[in-house]
Short mmCIF file of C-alpha atoms in Angstrom, two decimals:
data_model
loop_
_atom_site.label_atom_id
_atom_site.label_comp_id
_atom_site.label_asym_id
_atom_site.label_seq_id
_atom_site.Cartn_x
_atom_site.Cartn_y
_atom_site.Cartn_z
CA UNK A 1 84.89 -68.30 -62.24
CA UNK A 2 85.70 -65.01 -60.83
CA UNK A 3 84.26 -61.66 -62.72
CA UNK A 4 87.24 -60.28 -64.56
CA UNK A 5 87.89 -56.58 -63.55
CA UNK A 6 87.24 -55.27 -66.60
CA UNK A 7 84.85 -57.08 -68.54
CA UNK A 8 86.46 -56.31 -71.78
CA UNK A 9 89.50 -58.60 -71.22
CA UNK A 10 87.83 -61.82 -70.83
CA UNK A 11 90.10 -64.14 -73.12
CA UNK A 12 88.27 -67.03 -75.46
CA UNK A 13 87.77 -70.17 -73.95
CA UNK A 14 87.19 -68.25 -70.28
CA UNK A 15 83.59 -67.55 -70.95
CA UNK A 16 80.66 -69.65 -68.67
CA UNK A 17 79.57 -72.84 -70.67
CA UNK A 18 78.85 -75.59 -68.02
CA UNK A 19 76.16 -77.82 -68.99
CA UNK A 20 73.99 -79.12 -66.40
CA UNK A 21 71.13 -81.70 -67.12
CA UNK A 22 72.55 -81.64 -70.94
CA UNK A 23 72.45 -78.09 -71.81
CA UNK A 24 74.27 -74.97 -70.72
CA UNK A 25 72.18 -72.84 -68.86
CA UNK A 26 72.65 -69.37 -68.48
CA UNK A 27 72.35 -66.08 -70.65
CA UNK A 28 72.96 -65.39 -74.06
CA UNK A 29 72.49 -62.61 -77.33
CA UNK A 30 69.16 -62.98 -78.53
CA UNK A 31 68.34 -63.34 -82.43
CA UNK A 32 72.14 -62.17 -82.36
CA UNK A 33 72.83 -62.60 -86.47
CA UNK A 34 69.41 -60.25 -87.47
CA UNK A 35 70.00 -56.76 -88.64
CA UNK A 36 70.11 -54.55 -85.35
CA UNK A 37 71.86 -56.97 -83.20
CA UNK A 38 75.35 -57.74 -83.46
CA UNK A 39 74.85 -56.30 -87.20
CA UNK A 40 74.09 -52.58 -88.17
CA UNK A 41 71.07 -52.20 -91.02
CA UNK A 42 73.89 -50.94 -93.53
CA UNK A 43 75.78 -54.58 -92.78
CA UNK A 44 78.65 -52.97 -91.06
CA UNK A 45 79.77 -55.48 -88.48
CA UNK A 46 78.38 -53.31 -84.36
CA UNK A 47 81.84 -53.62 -82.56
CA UNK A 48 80.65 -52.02 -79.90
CA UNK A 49 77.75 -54.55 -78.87
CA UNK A 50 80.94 -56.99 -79.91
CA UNK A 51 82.89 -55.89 -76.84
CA UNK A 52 80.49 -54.82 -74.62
CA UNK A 53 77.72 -57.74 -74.89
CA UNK A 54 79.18 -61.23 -76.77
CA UNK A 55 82.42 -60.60 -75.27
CA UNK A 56 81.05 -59.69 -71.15
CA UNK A 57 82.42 -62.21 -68.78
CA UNK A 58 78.74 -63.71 -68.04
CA UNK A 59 77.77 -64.13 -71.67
CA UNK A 60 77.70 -67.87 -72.74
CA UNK A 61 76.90 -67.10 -76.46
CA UNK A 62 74.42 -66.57 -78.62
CA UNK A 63 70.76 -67.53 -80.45
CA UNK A 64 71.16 -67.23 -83.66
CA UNK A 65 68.29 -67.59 -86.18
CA UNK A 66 68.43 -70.06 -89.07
CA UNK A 67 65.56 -69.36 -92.08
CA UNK A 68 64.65 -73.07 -93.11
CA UNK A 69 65.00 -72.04 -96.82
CA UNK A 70 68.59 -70.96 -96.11
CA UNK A 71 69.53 -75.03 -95.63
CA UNK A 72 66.80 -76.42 -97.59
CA UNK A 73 67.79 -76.38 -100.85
CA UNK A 74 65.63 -78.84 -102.53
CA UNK A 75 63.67 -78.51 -105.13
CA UNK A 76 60.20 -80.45 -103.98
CA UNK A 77 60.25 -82.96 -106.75
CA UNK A 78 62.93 -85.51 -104.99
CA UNK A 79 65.62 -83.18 -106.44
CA UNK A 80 68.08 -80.68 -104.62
CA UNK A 81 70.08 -81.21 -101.31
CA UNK A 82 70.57 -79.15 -97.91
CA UNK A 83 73.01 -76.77 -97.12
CA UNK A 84 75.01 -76.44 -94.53
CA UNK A 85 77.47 -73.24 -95.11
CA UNK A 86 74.92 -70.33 -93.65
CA UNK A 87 74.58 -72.24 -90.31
CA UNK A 88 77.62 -73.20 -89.98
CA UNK A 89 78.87 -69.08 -91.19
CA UNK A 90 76.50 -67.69 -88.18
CA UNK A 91 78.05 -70.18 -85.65
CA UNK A 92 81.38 -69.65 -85.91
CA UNK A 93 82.39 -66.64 -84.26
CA UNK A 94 80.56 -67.40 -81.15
CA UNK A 95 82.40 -71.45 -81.46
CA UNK A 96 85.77 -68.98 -82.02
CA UNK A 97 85.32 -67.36 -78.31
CA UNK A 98 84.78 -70.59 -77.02
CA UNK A 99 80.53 -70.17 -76.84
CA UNK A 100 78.00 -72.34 -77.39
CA UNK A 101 74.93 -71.07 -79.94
CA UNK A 102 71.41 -71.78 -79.50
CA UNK A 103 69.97 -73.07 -83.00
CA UNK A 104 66.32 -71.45 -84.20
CA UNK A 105 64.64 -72.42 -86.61
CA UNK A 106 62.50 -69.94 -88.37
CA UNK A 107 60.04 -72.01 -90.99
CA UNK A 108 58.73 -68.43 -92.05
CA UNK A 109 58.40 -64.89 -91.06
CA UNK A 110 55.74 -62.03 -92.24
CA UNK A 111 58.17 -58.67 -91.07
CA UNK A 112 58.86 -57.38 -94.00
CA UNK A 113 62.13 -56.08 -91.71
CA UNK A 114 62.77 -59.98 -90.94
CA UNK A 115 63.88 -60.85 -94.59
CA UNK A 116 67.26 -62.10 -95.06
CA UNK A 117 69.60 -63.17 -96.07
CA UNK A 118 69.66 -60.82 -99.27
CA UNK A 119 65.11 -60.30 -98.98
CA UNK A 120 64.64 -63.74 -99.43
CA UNK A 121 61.36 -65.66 -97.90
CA UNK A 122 62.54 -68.01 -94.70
CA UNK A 123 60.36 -70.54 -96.25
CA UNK A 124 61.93 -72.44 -99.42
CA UNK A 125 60.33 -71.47 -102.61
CA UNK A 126 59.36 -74.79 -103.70
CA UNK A 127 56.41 -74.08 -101.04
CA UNK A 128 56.04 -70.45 -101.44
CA UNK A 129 55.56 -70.81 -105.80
CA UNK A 130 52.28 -72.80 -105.05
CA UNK A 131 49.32 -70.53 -104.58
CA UNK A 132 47.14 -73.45 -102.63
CA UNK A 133 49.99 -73.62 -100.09
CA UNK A 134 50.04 -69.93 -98.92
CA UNK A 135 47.89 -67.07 -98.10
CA UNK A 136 48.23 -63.51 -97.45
CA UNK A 137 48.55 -61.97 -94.16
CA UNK A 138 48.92 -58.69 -92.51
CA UNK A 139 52.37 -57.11 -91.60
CA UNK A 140 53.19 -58.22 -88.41
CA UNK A 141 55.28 -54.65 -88.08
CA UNK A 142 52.23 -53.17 -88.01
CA UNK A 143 51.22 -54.41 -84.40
CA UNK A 144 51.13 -51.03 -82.54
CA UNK A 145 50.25 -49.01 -85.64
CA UNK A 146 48.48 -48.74 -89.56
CA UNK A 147 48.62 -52.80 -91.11
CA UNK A 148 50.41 -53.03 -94.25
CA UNK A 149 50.47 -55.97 -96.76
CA UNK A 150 52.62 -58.67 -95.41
CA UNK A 151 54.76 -61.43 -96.81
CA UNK A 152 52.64 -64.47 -98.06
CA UNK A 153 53.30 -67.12 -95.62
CA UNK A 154 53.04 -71.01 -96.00
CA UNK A 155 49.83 -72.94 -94.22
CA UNK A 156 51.90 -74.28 -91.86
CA UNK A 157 49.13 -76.91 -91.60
CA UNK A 158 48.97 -78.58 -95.06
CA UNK A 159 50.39 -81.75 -94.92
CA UNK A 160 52.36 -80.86 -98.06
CA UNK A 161 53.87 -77.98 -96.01
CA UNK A 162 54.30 -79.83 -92.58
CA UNK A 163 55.88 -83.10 -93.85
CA UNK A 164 58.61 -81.27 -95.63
CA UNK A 165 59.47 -79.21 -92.81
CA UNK A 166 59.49 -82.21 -90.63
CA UNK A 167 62.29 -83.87 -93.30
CA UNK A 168 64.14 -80.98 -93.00
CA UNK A 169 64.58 -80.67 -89.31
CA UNK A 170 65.33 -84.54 -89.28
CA UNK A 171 68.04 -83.36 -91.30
CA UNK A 172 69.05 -80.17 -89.50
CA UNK A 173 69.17 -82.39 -85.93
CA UNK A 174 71.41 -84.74 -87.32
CA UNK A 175 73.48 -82.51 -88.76
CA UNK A 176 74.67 -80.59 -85.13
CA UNK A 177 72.96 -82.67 -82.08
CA UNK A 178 76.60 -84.44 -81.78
CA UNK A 179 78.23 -80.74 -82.00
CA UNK A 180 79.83 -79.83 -78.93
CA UNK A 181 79.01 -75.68 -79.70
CA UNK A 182 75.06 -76.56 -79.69
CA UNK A 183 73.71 -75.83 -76.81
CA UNK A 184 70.06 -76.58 -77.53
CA UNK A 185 67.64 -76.09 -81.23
CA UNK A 186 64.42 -73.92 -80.60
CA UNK A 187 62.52 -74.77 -84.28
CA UNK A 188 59.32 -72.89 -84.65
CA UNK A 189 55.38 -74.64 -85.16
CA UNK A 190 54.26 -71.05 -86.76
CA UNK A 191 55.98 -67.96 -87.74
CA UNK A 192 59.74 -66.91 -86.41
CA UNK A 193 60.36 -69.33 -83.55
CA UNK A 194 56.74 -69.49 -82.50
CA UNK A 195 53.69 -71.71 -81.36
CA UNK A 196 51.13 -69.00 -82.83
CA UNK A 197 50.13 -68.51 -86.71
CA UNK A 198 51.49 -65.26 -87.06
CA UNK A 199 51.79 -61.43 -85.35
CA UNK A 200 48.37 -60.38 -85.22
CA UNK A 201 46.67 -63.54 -85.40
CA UNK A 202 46.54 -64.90 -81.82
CA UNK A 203 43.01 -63.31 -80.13
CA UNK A 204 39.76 -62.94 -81.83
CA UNK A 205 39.89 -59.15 -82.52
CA UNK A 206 43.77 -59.45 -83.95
CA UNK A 207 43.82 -57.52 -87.04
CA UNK A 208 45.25 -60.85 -88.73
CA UNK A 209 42.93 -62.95 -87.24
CA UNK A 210 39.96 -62.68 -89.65
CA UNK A 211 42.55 -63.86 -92.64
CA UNK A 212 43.81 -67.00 -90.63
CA UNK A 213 39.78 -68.03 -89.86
CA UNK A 214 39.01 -67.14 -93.47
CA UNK A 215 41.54 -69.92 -94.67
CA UNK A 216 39.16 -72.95 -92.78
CA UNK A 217 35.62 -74.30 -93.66
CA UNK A 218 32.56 -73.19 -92.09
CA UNK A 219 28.88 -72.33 -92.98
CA UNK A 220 29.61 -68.87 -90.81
CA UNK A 221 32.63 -67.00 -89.37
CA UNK A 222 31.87 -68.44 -86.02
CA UNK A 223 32.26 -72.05 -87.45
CA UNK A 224 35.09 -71.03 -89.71
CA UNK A 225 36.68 -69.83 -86.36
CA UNK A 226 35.98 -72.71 -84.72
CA UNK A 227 37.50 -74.73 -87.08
CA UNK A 228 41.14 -72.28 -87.40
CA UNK A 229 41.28 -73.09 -83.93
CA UNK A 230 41.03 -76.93 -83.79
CA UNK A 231 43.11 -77.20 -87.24
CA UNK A 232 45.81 -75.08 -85.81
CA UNK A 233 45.39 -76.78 -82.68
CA UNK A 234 45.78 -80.30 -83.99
CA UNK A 235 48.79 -78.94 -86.50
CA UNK A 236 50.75 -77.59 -83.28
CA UNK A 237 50.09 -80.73 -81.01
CA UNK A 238 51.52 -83.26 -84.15
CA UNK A 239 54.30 -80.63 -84.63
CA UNK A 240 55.41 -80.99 -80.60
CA UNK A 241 55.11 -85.05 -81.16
CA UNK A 242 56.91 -84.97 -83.96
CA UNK A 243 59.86 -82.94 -82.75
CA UNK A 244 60.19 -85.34 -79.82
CA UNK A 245 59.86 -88.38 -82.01
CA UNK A 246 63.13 -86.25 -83.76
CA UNK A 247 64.81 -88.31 -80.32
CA UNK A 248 67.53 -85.23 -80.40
CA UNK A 249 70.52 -85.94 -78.34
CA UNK A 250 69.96 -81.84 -77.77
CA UNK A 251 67.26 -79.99 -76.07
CA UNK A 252 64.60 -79.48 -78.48
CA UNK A 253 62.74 -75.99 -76.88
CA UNK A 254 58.53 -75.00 -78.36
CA UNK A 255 57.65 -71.57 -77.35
CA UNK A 256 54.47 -70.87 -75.18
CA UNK A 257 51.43 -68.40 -76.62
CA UNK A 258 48.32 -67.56 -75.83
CA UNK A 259 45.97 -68.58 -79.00
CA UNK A 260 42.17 -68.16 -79.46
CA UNK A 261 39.62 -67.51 -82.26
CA UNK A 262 36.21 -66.64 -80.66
CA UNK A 263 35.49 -64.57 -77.51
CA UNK A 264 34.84 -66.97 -74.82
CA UNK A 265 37.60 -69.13 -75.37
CA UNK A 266 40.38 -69.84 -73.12
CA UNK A 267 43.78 -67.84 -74.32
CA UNK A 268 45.53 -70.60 -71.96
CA UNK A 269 44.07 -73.97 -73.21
CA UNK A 270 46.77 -74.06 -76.06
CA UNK A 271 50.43 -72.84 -74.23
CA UNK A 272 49.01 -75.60 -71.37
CA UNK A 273 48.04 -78.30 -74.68
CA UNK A 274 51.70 -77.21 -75.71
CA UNK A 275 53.34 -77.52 -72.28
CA UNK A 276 51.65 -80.73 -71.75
CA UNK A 277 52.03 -82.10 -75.01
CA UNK A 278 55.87 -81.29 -74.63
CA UNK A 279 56.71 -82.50 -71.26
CA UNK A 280 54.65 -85.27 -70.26
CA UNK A 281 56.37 -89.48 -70.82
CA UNK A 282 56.34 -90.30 -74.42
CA UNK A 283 56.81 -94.11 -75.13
CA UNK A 284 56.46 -95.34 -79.39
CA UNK A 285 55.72 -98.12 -80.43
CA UNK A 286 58.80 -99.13 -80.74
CA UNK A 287 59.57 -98.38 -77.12
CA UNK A 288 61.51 -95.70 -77.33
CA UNK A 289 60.86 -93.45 -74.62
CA UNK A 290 60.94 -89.64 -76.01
CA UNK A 291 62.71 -87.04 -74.58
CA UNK A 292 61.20 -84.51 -73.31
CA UNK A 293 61.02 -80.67 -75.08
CA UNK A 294 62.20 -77.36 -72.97
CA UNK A 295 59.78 -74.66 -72.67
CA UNK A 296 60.03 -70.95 -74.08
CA UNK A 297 58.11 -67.95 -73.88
CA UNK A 298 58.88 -64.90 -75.96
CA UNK A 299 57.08 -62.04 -74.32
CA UNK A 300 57.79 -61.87 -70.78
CA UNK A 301 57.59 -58.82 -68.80
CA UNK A 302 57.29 -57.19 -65.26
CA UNK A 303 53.75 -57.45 -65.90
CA UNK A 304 53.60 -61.11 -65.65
CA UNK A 305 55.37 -60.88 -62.31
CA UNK A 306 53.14 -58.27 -60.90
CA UNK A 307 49.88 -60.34 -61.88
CA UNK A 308 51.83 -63.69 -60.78
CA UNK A 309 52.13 -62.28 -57.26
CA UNK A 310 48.73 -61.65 -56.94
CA UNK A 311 47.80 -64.61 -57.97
CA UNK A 312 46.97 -63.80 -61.75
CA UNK A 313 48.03 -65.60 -64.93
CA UNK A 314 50.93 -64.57 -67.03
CA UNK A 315 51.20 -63.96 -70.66
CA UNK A 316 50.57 -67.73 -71.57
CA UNK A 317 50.57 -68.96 -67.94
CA UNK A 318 54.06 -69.10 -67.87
CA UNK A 319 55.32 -68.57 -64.47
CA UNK A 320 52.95 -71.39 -63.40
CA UNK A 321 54.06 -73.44 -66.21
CA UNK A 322 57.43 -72.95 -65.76
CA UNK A 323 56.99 -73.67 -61.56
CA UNK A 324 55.11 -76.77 -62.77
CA UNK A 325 58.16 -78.34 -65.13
CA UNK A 326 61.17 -76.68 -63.48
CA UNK A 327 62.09 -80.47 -62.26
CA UNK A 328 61.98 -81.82 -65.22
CA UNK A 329 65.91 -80.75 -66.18
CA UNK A 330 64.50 -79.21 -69.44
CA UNK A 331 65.29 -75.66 -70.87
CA UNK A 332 63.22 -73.36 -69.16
CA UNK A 333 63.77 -70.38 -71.91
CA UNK A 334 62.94 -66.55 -71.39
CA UNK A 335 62.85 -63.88 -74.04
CA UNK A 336 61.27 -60.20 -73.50
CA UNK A 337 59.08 -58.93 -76.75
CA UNK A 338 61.48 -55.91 -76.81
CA UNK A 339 64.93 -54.19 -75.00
CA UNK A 340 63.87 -53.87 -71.23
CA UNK A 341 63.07 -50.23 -69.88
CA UNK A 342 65.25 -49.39 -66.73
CA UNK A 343 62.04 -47.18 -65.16
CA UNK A 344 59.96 -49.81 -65.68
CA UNK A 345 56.63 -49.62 -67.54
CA UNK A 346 54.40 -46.56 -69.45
CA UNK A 347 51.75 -46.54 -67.28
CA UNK A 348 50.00 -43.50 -64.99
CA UNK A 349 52.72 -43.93 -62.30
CA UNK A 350 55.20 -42.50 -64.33
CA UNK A 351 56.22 -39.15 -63.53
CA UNK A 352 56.91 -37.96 -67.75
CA UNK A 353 53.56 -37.36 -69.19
CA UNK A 354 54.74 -39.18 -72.68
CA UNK A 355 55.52 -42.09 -70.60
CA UNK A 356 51.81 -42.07 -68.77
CA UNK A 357 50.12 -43.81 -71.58
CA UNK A 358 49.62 -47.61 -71.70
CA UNK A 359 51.96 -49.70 -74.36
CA UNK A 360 53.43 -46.15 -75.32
CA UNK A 361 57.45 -47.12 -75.13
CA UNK A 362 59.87 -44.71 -74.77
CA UNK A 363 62.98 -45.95 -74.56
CA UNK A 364 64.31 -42.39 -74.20
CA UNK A 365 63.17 -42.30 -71.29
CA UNK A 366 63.70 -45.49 -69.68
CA UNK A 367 60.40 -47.16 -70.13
CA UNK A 368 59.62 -50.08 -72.18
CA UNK A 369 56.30 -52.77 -71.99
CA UNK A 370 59.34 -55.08 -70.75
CA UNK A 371 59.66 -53.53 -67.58
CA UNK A 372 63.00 -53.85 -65.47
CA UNK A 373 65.48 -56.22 -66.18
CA UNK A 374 66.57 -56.64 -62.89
CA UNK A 375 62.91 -57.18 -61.49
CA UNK A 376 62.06 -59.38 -64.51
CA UNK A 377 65.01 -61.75 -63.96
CA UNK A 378 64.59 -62.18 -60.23
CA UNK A 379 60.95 -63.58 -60.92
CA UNK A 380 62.39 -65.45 -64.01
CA UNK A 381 64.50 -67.50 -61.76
CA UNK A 382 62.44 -68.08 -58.94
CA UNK A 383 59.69 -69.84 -61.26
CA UNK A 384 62.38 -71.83 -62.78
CA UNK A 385 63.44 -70.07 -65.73
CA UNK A 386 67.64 -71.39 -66.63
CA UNK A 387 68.29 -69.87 -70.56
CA UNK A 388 68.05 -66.55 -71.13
CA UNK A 389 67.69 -64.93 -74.63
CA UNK A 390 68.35 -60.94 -74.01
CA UNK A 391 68.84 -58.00 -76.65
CA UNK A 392 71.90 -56.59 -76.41
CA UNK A 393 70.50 -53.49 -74.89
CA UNK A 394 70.55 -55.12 -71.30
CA UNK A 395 74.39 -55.45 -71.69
CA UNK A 396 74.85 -51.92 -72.80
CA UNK A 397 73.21 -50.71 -69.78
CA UNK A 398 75.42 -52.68 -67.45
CA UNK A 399 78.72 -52.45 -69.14
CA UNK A 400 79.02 -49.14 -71.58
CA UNK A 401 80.64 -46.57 -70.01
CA UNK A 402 80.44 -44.11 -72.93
CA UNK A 403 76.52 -44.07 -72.63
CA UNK A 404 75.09 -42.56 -76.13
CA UNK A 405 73.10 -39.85 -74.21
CA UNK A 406 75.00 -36.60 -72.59
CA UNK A 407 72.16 -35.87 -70.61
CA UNK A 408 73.34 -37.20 -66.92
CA UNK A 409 69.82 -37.92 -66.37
CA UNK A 410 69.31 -39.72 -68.82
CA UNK A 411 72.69 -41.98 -68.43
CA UNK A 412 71.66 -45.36 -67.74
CA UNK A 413 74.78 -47.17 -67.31
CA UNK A 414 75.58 -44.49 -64.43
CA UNK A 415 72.61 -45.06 -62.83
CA UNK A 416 71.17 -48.53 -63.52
CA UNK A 417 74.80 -49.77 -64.45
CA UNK A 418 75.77 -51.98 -61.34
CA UNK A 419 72.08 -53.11 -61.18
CA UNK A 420 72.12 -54.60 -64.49
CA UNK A 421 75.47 -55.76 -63.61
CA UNK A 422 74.42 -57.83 -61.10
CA UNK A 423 71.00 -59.06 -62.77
CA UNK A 424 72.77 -60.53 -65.38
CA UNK A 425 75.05 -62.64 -62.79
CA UNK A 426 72.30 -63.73 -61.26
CA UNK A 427 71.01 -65.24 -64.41
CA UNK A 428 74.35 -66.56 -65.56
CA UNK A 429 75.96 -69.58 -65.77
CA UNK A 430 77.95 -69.00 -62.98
CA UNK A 431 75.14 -68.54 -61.17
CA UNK A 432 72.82 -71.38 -62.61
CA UNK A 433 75.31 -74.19 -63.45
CA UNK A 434 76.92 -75.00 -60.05
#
C-alpha cells in the first residue's frame, strides 16, 4: 500500500493489517485507552493524537489495557459471572477504522496514576478484601523520586490468587481468540503487563524489594531473599506453562525482566527461564503439542543497542533473546519505558547542561532515557523485533505540523519530522508483512 499524501486522509478499512505467521505485525498505540494517551486526564476525548497517531497511514491499531477486575465479576464463592462490555467498549473504535487491538491483561497495578476505570483496583475485590492475600508495597511512581504508600497488591503467588486468575484468562481467551480484530493477548505474571513483582522490586537494593523478601520464610533476610526469588521464580515459570496450556488460537506474548534478590545473582537467569520456558516444544499428556508464547520487553532503549554492539547484554538480554527466537514466527514485541527523546540520551555528551546528568529526562529538550526512535527501531528490527507498542509521542513528531513549541529550535516535527517518518515505515506493516 502506497503512503497516502497526506496522512490525515487515510479512509477505514485502508490501514496495514496483514497477518503473517498468525498475527499482524507491525506498529501500534501503546496502552492507548489509559489517561494521557488517546484520553486527556480531565476525560475529554485527545483528537489531536486521534488524527495524527491512530489515524497515520502506518498505524495498524492499538494495545489497549484490560484490568482483570473490569471482566471478572465474580464473587469468589462460586457466585458472579464475567463481563464482557469494558473490553469490548475499548475495542471498538480501533475495530471501527478497520484495526486490529492487542489485548493486555493487567492482573494488578501499584501507580496510584494507573487506577481506572473510576479508582478502582485492577485486581477483583474478592482477592483484594482478604488481608492474607495482599501486602503493601511502595508506589511504583515513585521510581526516580521520594516513595509514597502504594496500592496493596495481590501475592500473585498464592494459589488462591493464581488459580483464579488462571480461570479468568481461560475465560477471557475464549471469549476473543476466534475474533478477527485480535491481533494477539499480552496477560501479565506480575504487575501491569509484566514478568516482575512490581516497580521497585526487581534488584536487591530496589526500594520495594525489602517488602517483596519480607513476604517469604527465612531464619535471615538473606534466606528470606533467597526464598522471594525461587517462589517468584517457580510462580512465573507455572504462569508461562499455564498460559500455553490456555492452547490460544492467538499469540499469547510474556514480557522479559531482569529479576534478582541478593547481590551476586544473575539479573538474566529469569527473562532467559522466561524465554525458555515460553518458546521451547511443549507436548501434555494428552499430546497436545503447545503453542508457543511471543516475547516482549517493556524497557528498551538506545542503550541496549549501544551495549549490544559491543558485545554487552541488554536490559533483560533481549536483543540476544530476540536474535535467538526470531524463527520461531512468534511476536517479537517492543515497548520503550517512556516517549523517545529525538537528541538521544541525558548523558555528558549533551551539549545543555540540564541534559548532562544521567536518567535526568528532559523532554523539552529532546532527550529522554529512550534514546532515538529512529536508532532504536533500526536495532529493533535487525534482532528480530515485528510488534511495536509506541506512545503516541513518536507519531506527533513525525506527523504534527503545528508543533506545541514556537521556539524553531525546539520544533521537532521540522527537524526530526521526516526521520520519524520514515522510522515508523520501517517498522510497519508494510514493511514487515510482505
Amino acid at each position: 500500500m502506497a503512503p497516502p499524501p497526506d496522512h490525515e486522509k487515510v479512509e477505514d478499512g485502508e490501514f496495514p493489517t496483514e497477518r503473517k505467521d498468525g498475527f499482524v505485525p507491525g506498529v501500534f498505540v501503546v496502552t492507548s485507552n489509559i489517561p494521557g494517551a488517546t484520553y486527556n486526564r480531565d476525560g475529554s476525548l485527545c483528537e489531536k493524537k486521534v488524527c495524527l497517531c491512530h489515524k497515520d497511514f502506518r498505524t495498524s491499531g492499538g494495545s489497549v489495557v484490560i484490568p482483570w477486575a473490569q471482566f471478572d465479576k465474580r464473587d469468589g464463592e462460586g457466585g458472579g459471572y464475567f463481563d464482557w462490555d469494558f473490553v469490548d467498549q475499548q475495542m471498538e473504535p480501533w475495530l471501527a477504522r478497520g484495526q486490529v487491538v492487542n489485548l493486555l491483561v493487567w492482573p494488578a497495578v501499584q501507580k496510584k496514576d494507573q487506577l481506572f476505570p473510576n479508582g478502582g483496583s485492577a485486581t477483583p475485590d474478592y482477592i483484594m478484601d482478604q488481608d492474607n492475600m495482599t501486602y503493601q508495597c511502595p508506589d511504583g511512581s515513585a521510581q526516580f523520586g521520594c516513595c509514597s504508600e502504594g496500592i496493596p497488591l495481590p501475592k500473585f503467588w498464592k494459589p488462591e490468587v493464581f488459580q483464579k486468575y488462571g480461570q479468568a484468562l481461560k475465560q477471557f481467551v475464549r471469549r476473543y481468540e476466534d475474533h478477527p480484530g485480535v491481533n494477539y493477548f499480552r496477560f501479565g505474571i506480575g504487575v501491569g503487563a509484566e514478568s516482575y513483582p512490581g516497580n521497585g522490586c526487581t534488584m536487591p537494593h530496589n526500594y520495594g524489594m525489602s517488602t517483596l523478601v519480607e513476604q517469604f520464610e527465612g531464619e535471615s533476610y538473606e534466606e528470606k531473599a533467597e526464598n522471594a526469588y525461587k517462589g517468584w521464580s517457580n510462580y512465573a515459570k507455572g504462569r508461562v506453562r499455564a498460559f500455553r496450556e490456555l492452547n490460544s488460537k492467538k499469540p499469547i506474548v510474556v514480557t522479559i525482566n531482569n529479576f534478582a534478590t541478593l547481590d551476586g545473582m544473575d539479573k538474566t537467569d529469569f527473562p532467559h527461564m522466561i524465554a525458555e520456558e515460553a518458546t521451547k516444544d511443549f507436548v501434555g499428556e494428552d499430546g497436545v503439542e503447545y503453542p508457543k508464547l511471543g516475547l516482549g520487553v517493556q524497557g528498551a532503549t538506545t542503550n541496549d543497542a549501544h551495549k549490544y554492539k559491543k558485545g554487552e547484554m541488554c536490559y533483560a538480554d533481549w536483543g540476544a533473546i530476540f536474535e535467538k527466537t526470531k524463527e520461531l514466527g512468534v511476536p517479537l514485541q517492543i515497548q520503550t519505558p517512556l516517549h523517545s527523546g529525538v537528541n538521544g540520551r541525558p548523558g555528558p555528551w549533551q551539549e545543555r547542561p540540564e541534559c548532562q546528568e544521567l536518567k535526568h529526562n528532559n523532554g523539552k529538550y529532546g532527550v529522554t532515557n529512550t534514546g532515538n526512535l529512529a536508532e532504536l527501531l533500526d536495532f529493533s528490527v535487525s534482532v528480530g523485533a515485528n510488534a511495536f507498542e509506541l506512545y503516541p509521542y513518536e507519531w506527533m513528531v513525525a506527523n504534527d505540523e503545528h508543533w506545541c513549541n514556537k521556539d524553531p529550535e525546539l520544533n521537532w516535527h521540522a527537524k526530526f519530522g521526516e526521520q520519524y517518518g520514515e522510522a515508523l515505515t520501517k517498522a510497519s506493516n508494510l514493511e514487515l508483512a510482505k
